[in-house]
Short mmCIF file of C-alpha atoms in Angstrom, two decimals:
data_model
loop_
_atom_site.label_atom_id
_atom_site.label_comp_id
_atom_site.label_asym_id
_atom_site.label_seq_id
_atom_site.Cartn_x
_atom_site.Cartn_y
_atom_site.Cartn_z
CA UNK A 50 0.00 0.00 0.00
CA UNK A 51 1.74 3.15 -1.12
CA UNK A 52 2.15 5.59 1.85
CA UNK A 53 1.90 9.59 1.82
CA UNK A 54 5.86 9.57 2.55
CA UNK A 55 6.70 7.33 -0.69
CA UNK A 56 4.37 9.04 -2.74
CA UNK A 57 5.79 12.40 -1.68
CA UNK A 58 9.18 11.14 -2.70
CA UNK A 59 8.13 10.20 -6.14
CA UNK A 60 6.36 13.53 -6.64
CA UNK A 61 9.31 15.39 -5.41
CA UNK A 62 11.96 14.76 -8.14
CA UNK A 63 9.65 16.64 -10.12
CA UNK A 64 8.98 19.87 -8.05
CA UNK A 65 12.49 21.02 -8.70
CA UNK A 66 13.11 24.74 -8.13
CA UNK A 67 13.46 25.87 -11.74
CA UNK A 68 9.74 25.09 -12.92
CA UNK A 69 8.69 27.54 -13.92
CA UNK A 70 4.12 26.95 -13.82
CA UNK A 71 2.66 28.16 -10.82
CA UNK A 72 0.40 24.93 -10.81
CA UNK A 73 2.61 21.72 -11.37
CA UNK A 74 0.20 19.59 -9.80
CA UNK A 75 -2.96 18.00 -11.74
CA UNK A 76 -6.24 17.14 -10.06
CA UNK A 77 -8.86 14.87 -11.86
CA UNK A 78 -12.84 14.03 -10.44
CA UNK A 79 -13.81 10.12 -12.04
CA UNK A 80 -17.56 9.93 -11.24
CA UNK A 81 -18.98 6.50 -12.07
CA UNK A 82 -23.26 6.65 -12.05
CA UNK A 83 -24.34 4.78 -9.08
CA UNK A 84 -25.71 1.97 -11.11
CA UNK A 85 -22.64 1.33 -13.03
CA UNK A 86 -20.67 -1.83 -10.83
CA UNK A 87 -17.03 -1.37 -10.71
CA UNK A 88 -14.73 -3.28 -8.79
CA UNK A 89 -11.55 -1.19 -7.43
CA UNK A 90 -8.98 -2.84 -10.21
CA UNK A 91 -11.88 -1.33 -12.80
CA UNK A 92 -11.56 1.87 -11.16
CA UNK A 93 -7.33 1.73 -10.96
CA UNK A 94 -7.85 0.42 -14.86
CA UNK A 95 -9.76 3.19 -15.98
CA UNK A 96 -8.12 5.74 -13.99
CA UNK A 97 -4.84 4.64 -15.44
CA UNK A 98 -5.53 4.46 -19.63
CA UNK A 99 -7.17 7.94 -18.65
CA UNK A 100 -4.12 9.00 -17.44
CA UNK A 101 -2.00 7.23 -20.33
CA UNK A 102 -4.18 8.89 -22.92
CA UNK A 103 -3.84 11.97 -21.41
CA UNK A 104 -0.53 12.10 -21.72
CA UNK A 105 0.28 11.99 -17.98
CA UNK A 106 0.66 8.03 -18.47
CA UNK A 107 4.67 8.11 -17.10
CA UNK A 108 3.79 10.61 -14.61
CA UNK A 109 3.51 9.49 -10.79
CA UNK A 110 -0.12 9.21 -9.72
CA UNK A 111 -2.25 8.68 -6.58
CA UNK A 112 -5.71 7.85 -7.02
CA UNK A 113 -7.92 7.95 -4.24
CA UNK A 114 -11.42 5.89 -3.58
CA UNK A 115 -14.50 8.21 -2.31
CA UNK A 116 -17.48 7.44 -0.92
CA UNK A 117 -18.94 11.14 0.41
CA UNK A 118 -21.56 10.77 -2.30
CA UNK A 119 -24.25 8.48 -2.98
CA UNK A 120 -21.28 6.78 -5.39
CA UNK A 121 -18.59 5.74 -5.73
CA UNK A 122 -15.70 8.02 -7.23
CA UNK A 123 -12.01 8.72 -7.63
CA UNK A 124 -9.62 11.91 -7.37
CA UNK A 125 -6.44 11.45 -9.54
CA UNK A 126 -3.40 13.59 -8.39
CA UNK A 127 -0.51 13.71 -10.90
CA UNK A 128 1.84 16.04 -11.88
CA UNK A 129 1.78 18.35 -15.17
CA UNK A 130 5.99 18.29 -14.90
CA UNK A 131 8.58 15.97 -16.36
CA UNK A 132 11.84 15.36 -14.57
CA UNK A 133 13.42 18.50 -16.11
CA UNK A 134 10.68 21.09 -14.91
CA UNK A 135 9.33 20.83 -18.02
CA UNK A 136 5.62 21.41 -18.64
CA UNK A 137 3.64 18.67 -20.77
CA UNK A 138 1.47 19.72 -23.41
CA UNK A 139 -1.75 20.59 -21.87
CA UNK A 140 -3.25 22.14 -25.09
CA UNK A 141 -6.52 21.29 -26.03
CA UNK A 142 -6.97 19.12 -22.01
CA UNK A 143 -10.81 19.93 -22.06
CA UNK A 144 -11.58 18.67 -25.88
CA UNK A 145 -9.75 15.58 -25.39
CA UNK A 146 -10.73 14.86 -22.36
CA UNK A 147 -14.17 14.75 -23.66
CA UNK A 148 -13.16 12.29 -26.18
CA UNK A 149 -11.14 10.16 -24.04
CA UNK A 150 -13.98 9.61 -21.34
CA UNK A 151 -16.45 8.79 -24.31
CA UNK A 152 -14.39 6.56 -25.71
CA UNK A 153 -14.01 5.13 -22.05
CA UNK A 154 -17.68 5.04 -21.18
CA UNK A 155 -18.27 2.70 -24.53
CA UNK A 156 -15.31 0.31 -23.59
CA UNK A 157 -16.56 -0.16 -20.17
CA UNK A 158 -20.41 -0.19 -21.43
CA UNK A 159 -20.87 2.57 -18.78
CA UNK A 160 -23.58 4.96 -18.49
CA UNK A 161 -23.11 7.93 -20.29
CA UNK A 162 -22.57 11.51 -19.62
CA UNK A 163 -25.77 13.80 -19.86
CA UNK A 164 -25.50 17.44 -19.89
CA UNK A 165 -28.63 18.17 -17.62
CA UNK A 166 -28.03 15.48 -15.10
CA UNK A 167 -24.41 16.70 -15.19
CA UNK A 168 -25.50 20.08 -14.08
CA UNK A 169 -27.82 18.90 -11.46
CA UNK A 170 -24.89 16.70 -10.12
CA UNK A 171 -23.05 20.15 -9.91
CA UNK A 172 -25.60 22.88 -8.46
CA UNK A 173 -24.35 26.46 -9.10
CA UNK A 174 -23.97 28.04 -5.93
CA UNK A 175 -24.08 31.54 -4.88
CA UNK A 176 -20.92 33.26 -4.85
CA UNK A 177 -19.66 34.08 -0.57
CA UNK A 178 -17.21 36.20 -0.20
CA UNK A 179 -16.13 34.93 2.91
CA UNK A 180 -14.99 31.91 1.70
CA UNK A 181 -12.01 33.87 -0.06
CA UNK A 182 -11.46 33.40 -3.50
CA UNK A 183 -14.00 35.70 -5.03
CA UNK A 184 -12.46 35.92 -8.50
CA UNK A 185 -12.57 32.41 -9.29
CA UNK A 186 -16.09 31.73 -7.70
CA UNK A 187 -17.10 34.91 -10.01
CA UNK A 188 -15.75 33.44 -12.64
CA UNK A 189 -16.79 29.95 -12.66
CA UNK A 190 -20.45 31.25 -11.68
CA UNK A 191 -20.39 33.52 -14.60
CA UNK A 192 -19.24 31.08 -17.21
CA UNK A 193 -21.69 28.43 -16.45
CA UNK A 194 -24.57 30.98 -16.82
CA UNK A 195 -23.43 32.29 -19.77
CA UNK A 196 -23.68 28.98 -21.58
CA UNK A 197 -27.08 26.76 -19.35
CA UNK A 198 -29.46 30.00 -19.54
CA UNK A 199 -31.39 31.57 -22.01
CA UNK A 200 -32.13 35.74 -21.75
CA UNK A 201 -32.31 38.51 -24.13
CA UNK A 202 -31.55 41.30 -22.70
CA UNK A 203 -29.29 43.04 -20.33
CA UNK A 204 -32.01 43.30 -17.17
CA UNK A 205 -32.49 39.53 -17.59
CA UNK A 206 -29.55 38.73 -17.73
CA UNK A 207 -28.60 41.22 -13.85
CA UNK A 208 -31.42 39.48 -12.83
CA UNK A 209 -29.90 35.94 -13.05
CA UNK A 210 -26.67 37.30 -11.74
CA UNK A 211 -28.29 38.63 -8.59
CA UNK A 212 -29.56 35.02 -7.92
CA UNK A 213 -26.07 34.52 -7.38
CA UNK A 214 -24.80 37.36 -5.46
CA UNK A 215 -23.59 38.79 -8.56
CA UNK A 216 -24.07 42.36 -9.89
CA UNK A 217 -22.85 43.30 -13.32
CA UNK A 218 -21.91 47.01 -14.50
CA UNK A 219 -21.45 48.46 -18.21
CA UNK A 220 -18.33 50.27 -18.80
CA UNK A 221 -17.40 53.05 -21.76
CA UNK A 222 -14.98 55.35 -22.56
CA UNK A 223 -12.30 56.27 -24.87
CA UNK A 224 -8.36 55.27 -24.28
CA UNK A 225 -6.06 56.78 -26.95
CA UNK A 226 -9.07 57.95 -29.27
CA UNK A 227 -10.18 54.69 -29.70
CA UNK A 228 -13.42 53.89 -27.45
CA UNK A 229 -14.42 50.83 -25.96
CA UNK A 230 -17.24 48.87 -24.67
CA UNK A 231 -17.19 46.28 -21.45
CA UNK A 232 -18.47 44.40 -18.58
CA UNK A 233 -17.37 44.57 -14.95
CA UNK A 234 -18.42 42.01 -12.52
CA UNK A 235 -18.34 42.08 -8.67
CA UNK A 236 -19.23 39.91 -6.01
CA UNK A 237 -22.51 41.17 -3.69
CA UNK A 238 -23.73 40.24 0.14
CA UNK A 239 -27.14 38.98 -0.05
CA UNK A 240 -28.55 42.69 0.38
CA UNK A 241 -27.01 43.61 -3.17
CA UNK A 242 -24.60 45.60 -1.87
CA UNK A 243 -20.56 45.04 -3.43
CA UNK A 244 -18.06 43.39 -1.78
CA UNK A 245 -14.47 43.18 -2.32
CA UNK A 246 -12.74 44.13 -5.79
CA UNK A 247 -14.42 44.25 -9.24
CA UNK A 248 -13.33 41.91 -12.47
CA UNK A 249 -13.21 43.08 -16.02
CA UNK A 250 -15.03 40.54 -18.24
CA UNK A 251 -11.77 40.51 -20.08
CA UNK A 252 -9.82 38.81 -16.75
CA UNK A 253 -12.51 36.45 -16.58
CA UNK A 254 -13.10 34.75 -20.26
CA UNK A 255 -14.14 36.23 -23.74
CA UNK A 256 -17.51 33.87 -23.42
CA UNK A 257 -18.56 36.46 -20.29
CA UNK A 258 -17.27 39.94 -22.25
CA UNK A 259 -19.96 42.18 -24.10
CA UNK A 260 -19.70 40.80 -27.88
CA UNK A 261 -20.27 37.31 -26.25
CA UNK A 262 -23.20 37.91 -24.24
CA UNK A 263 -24.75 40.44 -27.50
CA UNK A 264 -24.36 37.06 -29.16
CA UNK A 265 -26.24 35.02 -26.20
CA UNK A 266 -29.15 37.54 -26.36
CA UNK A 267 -29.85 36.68 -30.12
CA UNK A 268 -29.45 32.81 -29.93
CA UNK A 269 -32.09 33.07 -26.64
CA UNK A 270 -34.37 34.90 -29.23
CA UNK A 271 -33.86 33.11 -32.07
CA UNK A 272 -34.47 29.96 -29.40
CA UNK A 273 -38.14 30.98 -27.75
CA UNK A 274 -39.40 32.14 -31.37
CA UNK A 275 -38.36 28.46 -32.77
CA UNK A 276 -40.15 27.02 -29.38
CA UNK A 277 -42.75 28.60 -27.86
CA UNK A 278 -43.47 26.21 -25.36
CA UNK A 279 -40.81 27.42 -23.35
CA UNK A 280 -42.36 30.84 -22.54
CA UNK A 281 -45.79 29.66 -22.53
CA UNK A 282 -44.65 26.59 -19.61
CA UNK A 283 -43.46 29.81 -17.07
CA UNK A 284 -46.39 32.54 -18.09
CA UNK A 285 -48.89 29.09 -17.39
CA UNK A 286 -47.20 28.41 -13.95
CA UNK A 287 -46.77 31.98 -12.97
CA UNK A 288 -50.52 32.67 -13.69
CA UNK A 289 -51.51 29.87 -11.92
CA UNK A 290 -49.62 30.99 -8.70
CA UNK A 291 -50.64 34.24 -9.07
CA UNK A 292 -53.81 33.38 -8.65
CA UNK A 293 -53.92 31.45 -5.45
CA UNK A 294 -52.30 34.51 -3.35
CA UNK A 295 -52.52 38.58 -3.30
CA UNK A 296 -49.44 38.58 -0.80
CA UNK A 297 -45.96 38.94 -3.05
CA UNK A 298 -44.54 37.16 -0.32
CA UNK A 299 -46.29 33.81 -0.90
CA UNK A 300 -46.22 34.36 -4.55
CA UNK A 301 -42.11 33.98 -4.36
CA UNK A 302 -42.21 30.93 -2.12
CA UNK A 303 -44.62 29.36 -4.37
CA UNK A 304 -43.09 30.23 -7.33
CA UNK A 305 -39.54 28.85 -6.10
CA UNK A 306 -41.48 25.34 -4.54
CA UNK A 307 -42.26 25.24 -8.90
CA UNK A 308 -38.70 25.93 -9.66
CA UNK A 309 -39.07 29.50 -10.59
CA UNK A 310 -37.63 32.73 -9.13
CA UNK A 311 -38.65 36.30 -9.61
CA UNK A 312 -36.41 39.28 -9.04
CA UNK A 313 -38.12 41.82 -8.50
CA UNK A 314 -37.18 45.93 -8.54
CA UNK A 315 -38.38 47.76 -6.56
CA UNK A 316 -38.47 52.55 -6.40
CA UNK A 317 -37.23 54.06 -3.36
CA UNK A 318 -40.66 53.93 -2.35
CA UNK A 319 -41.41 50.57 -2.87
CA UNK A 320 -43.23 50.33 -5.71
CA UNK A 321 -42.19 47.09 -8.23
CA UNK A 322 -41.01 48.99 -11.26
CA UNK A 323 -39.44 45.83 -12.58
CA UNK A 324 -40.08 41.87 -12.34
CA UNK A 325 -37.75 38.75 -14.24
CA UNK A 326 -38.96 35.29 -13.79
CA UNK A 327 -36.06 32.76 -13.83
CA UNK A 328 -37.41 29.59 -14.82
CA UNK A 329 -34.94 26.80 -13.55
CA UNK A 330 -36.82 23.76 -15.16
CA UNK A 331 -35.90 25.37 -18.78
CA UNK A 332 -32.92 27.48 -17.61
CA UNK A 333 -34.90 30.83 -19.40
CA UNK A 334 -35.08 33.99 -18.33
CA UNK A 335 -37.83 36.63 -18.83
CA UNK A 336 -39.33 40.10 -18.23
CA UNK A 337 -42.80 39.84 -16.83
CA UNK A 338 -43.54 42.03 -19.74
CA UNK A 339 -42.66 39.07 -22.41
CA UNK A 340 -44.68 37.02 -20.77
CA UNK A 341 -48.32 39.06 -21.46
CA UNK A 342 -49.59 42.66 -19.52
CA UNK A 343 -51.02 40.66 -16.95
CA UNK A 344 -47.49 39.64 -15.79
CA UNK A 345 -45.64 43.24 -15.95
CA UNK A 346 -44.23 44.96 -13.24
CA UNK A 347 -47.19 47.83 -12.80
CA UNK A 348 -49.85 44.74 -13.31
CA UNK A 349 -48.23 42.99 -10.57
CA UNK A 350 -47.80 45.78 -8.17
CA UNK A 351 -52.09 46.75 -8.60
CA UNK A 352 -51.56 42.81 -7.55
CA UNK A 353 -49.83 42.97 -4.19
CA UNK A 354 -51.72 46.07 -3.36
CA UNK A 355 -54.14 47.00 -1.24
CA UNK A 356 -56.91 46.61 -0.68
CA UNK A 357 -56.73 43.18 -2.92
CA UNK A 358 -54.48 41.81 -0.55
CA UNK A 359 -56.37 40.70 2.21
CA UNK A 360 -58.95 39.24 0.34
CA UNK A 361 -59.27 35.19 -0.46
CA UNK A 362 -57.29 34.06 -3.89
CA UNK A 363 -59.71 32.99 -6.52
CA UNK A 364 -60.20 29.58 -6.11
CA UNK A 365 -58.17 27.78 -8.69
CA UNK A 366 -57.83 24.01 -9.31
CA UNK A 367 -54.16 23.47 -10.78
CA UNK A 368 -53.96 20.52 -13.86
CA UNK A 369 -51.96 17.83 -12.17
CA UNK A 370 -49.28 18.21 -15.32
CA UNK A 371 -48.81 22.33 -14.29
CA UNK A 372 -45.09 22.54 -14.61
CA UNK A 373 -44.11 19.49 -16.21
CA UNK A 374 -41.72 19.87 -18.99
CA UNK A 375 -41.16 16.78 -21.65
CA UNK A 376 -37.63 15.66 -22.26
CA UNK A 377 -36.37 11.97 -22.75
CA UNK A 378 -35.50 9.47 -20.24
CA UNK A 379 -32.62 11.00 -18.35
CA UNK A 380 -29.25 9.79 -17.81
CA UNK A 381 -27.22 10.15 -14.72
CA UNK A 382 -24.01 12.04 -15.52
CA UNK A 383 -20.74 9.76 -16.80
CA UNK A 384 -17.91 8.97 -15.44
CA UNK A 385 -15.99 12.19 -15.75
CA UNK A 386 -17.37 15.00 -13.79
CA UNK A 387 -14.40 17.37 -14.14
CA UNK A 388 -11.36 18.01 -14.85
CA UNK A 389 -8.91 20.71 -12.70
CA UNK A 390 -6.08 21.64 -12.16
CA UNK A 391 -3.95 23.58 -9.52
CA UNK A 392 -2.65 22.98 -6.32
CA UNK A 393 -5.97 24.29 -4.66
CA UNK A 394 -8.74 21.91 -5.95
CA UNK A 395 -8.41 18.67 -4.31
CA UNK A 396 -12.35 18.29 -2.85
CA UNK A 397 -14.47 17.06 -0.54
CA UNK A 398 -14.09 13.37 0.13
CA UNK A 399 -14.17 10.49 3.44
CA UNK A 400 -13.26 11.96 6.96
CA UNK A 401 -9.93 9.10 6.03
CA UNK A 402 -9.12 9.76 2.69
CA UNK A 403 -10.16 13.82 3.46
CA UNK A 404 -7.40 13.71 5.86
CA UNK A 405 -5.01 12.04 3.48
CA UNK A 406 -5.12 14.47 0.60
CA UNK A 407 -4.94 17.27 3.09
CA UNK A 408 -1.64 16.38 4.67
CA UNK A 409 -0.51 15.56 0.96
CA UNK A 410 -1.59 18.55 -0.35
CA UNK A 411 -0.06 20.78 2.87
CA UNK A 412 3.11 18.63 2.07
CA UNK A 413 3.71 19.23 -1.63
CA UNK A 414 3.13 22.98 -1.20
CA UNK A 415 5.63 23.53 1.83
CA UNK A 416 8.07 21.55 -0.31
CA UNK A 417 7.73 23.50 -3.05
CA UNK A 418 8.10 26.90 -0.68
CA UNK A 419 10.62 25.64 0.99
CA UNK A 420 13.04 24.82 -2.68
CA UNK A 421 11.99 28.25 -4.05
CA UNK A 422 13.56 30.33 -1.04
CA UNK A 423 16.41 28.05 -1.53
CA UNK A 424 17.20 29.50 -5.45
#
């Protein structure tokens, strides 16, 4: 059984002091779907013609076995350095990774990967602050909104942000007569209010920057004119709330119990001057006002006013299907969840193997420190 001391001594001849990345070390997620039966030499065998195909296959390694989810699953360390500090070609790692692990999943006659169940196996979170980090959780956020959920305009697309305790801010001006156009993103406490340092689209990723997101507002229109089933599935379940309550209050909770949020925006007075209906089940966005009159911002304020709101909700009988969308049989995600890198990623696992990686992780980095201060 290969200890944390003699894997450490492999790993070091590689962390010499004259490499030059700032992230030498590899970290790799294998998620089997719980229904797939693999013993642990089909996990080592996978993990390793991953690795081989990769390019990583004369690398050291150290895969470890989790069990902190309702599956089974491995975390591959390796290292991205040869023996001479040189970096291996990591060009392309995403793309071929993607090919690799379908070419795997057919071999193995696993289940394979599924884009929806993939996300659901990965919930986007809201960005905290206080767990340090900001620009990356910005970042990652960002990117995976940009590319799940559909919106067409600027307000919709704040509005998702804010979901996420993230606010977004247009920038122009001219630099050296030549103007220019852009996105700055901050992180936000649950109030709204910014926290910490703002990030240029441009430090982020080109998918997140203004021509990219111009481009995302005419696919998502393009999108709901070819289908108009998805707009008509959130105006039917937002009427159909609406109707059972006069309190704005209720109408959120019952709206989120369907898998829909609303953001609403509100005048210094109070008054709802703006409502966006985030419907999770199709990952759309929309302006009340898209939806029909009956779902704008002044037609829901007359709403929540008074004196309607202390009087019963119309009696309504909701159609047992309300809220269903129809897709095909699901899959669960396949066996690769994702693929990272850096010195900071190794994640969640056992209380034993947890406490492993840690003192592995804590090990490789004060070794590295430690040969740096001695160049």
């Amino acid at each position: 059984k290969t200890s944390i001391a003699n894997a450490l001594r492999d790993f070091q001849r590689y962390l010499s002091p004259h490499i030059r990345t700032e992230k030498p070390v590899v970290h790799i997620s294998l998620n089997p779907h719980p229904d797939d039966v693999l013993t642990d030499m089909d996990m080592e065998n996978i993990a390793r013609e991953y690795l081989e195909r990769m390019g990583y296959g004369n690398q050291p390694y150290m895969v470890y076995k989790h069990e902190d989810i309702d599956r089974h699953h491995m975390h591959i360390v390796t290292i991205r350095v040869d023996e001479n500090g040189k970096c291996l070609d990591s060009r392309y790692n995403y793309h071929r990774s993607k090919a690799i692990t379908r070419d795997l999943e057919e071999k193995y006659n696993l289940h394979k990967a599924d884009r929806k169940q993939r996300q659901a196996d990965n919930p986007l979170r809201k960005v905290d602050a206080s767990q340090g980090n900001v620009k990356k959780q910005v970042a990652n956020t960002v990117k995976s909104l940009c590319t799940t959920y559909r919106f067409q305009s600027l307000g919709e697309y704040r509005a998702l942000l804010s979901l996420y305790n993230i606010s977004l801010e247009e920038v122009r001006g001219e630099v050296g007569g030549r103007e220019y156009h852009g996105f700055v993103y901050s992180a936000t406490d649950r109030q709204g209010n910014k926290v910490g340092n703002p990030f240029k689209a441009s430090k982020i990723d080109k998918s997140v920057g203004v021509e990219a997101i111009e481009k995302r507002f005419a696919y998502s229109a393009k999108k709901f004119k070819e289908d108009k089933k998805l707009s008509e599935m959130t105006k039917h379940s937002v009427e159909a709330v609406l109707k059972q309550t006069y309190h704005k209050d209720k109408f959120v909770e019952l709206l989120k119990a369907k898998g829909i949020d609303v953001v609403f925006r509100h005048t210094a007075d109070g008054r709802i001057y703006g409502a966006t209906f985030i419907d999770h089940r199709t990952q759309s966005v929309f302006n009340g006002s898209r939806l029909g009159t009956n779902l704008s911002a002044n037609a829901l304020q007359e709403h929540f006013t008074l004196p309607y709101e202390n009087e019963q909700p119309i009696p309504l009988t909701i159609p047992k299907e309300d809220g269903a969308i129809s897709e095909q049989e699901r899959h669960d995600s396949g066996l690769f969840d994702e693929y990272g890198s850096g010195l900071g990623l190794m994640a969640g696992g056992g209380p034993s193997n947890e406490a492993q990686e840690a003192a592995f992780d804590r090990e490789l980095r004060r070794k590295k420190k430690r040969k740096g201060r001695s160049l």
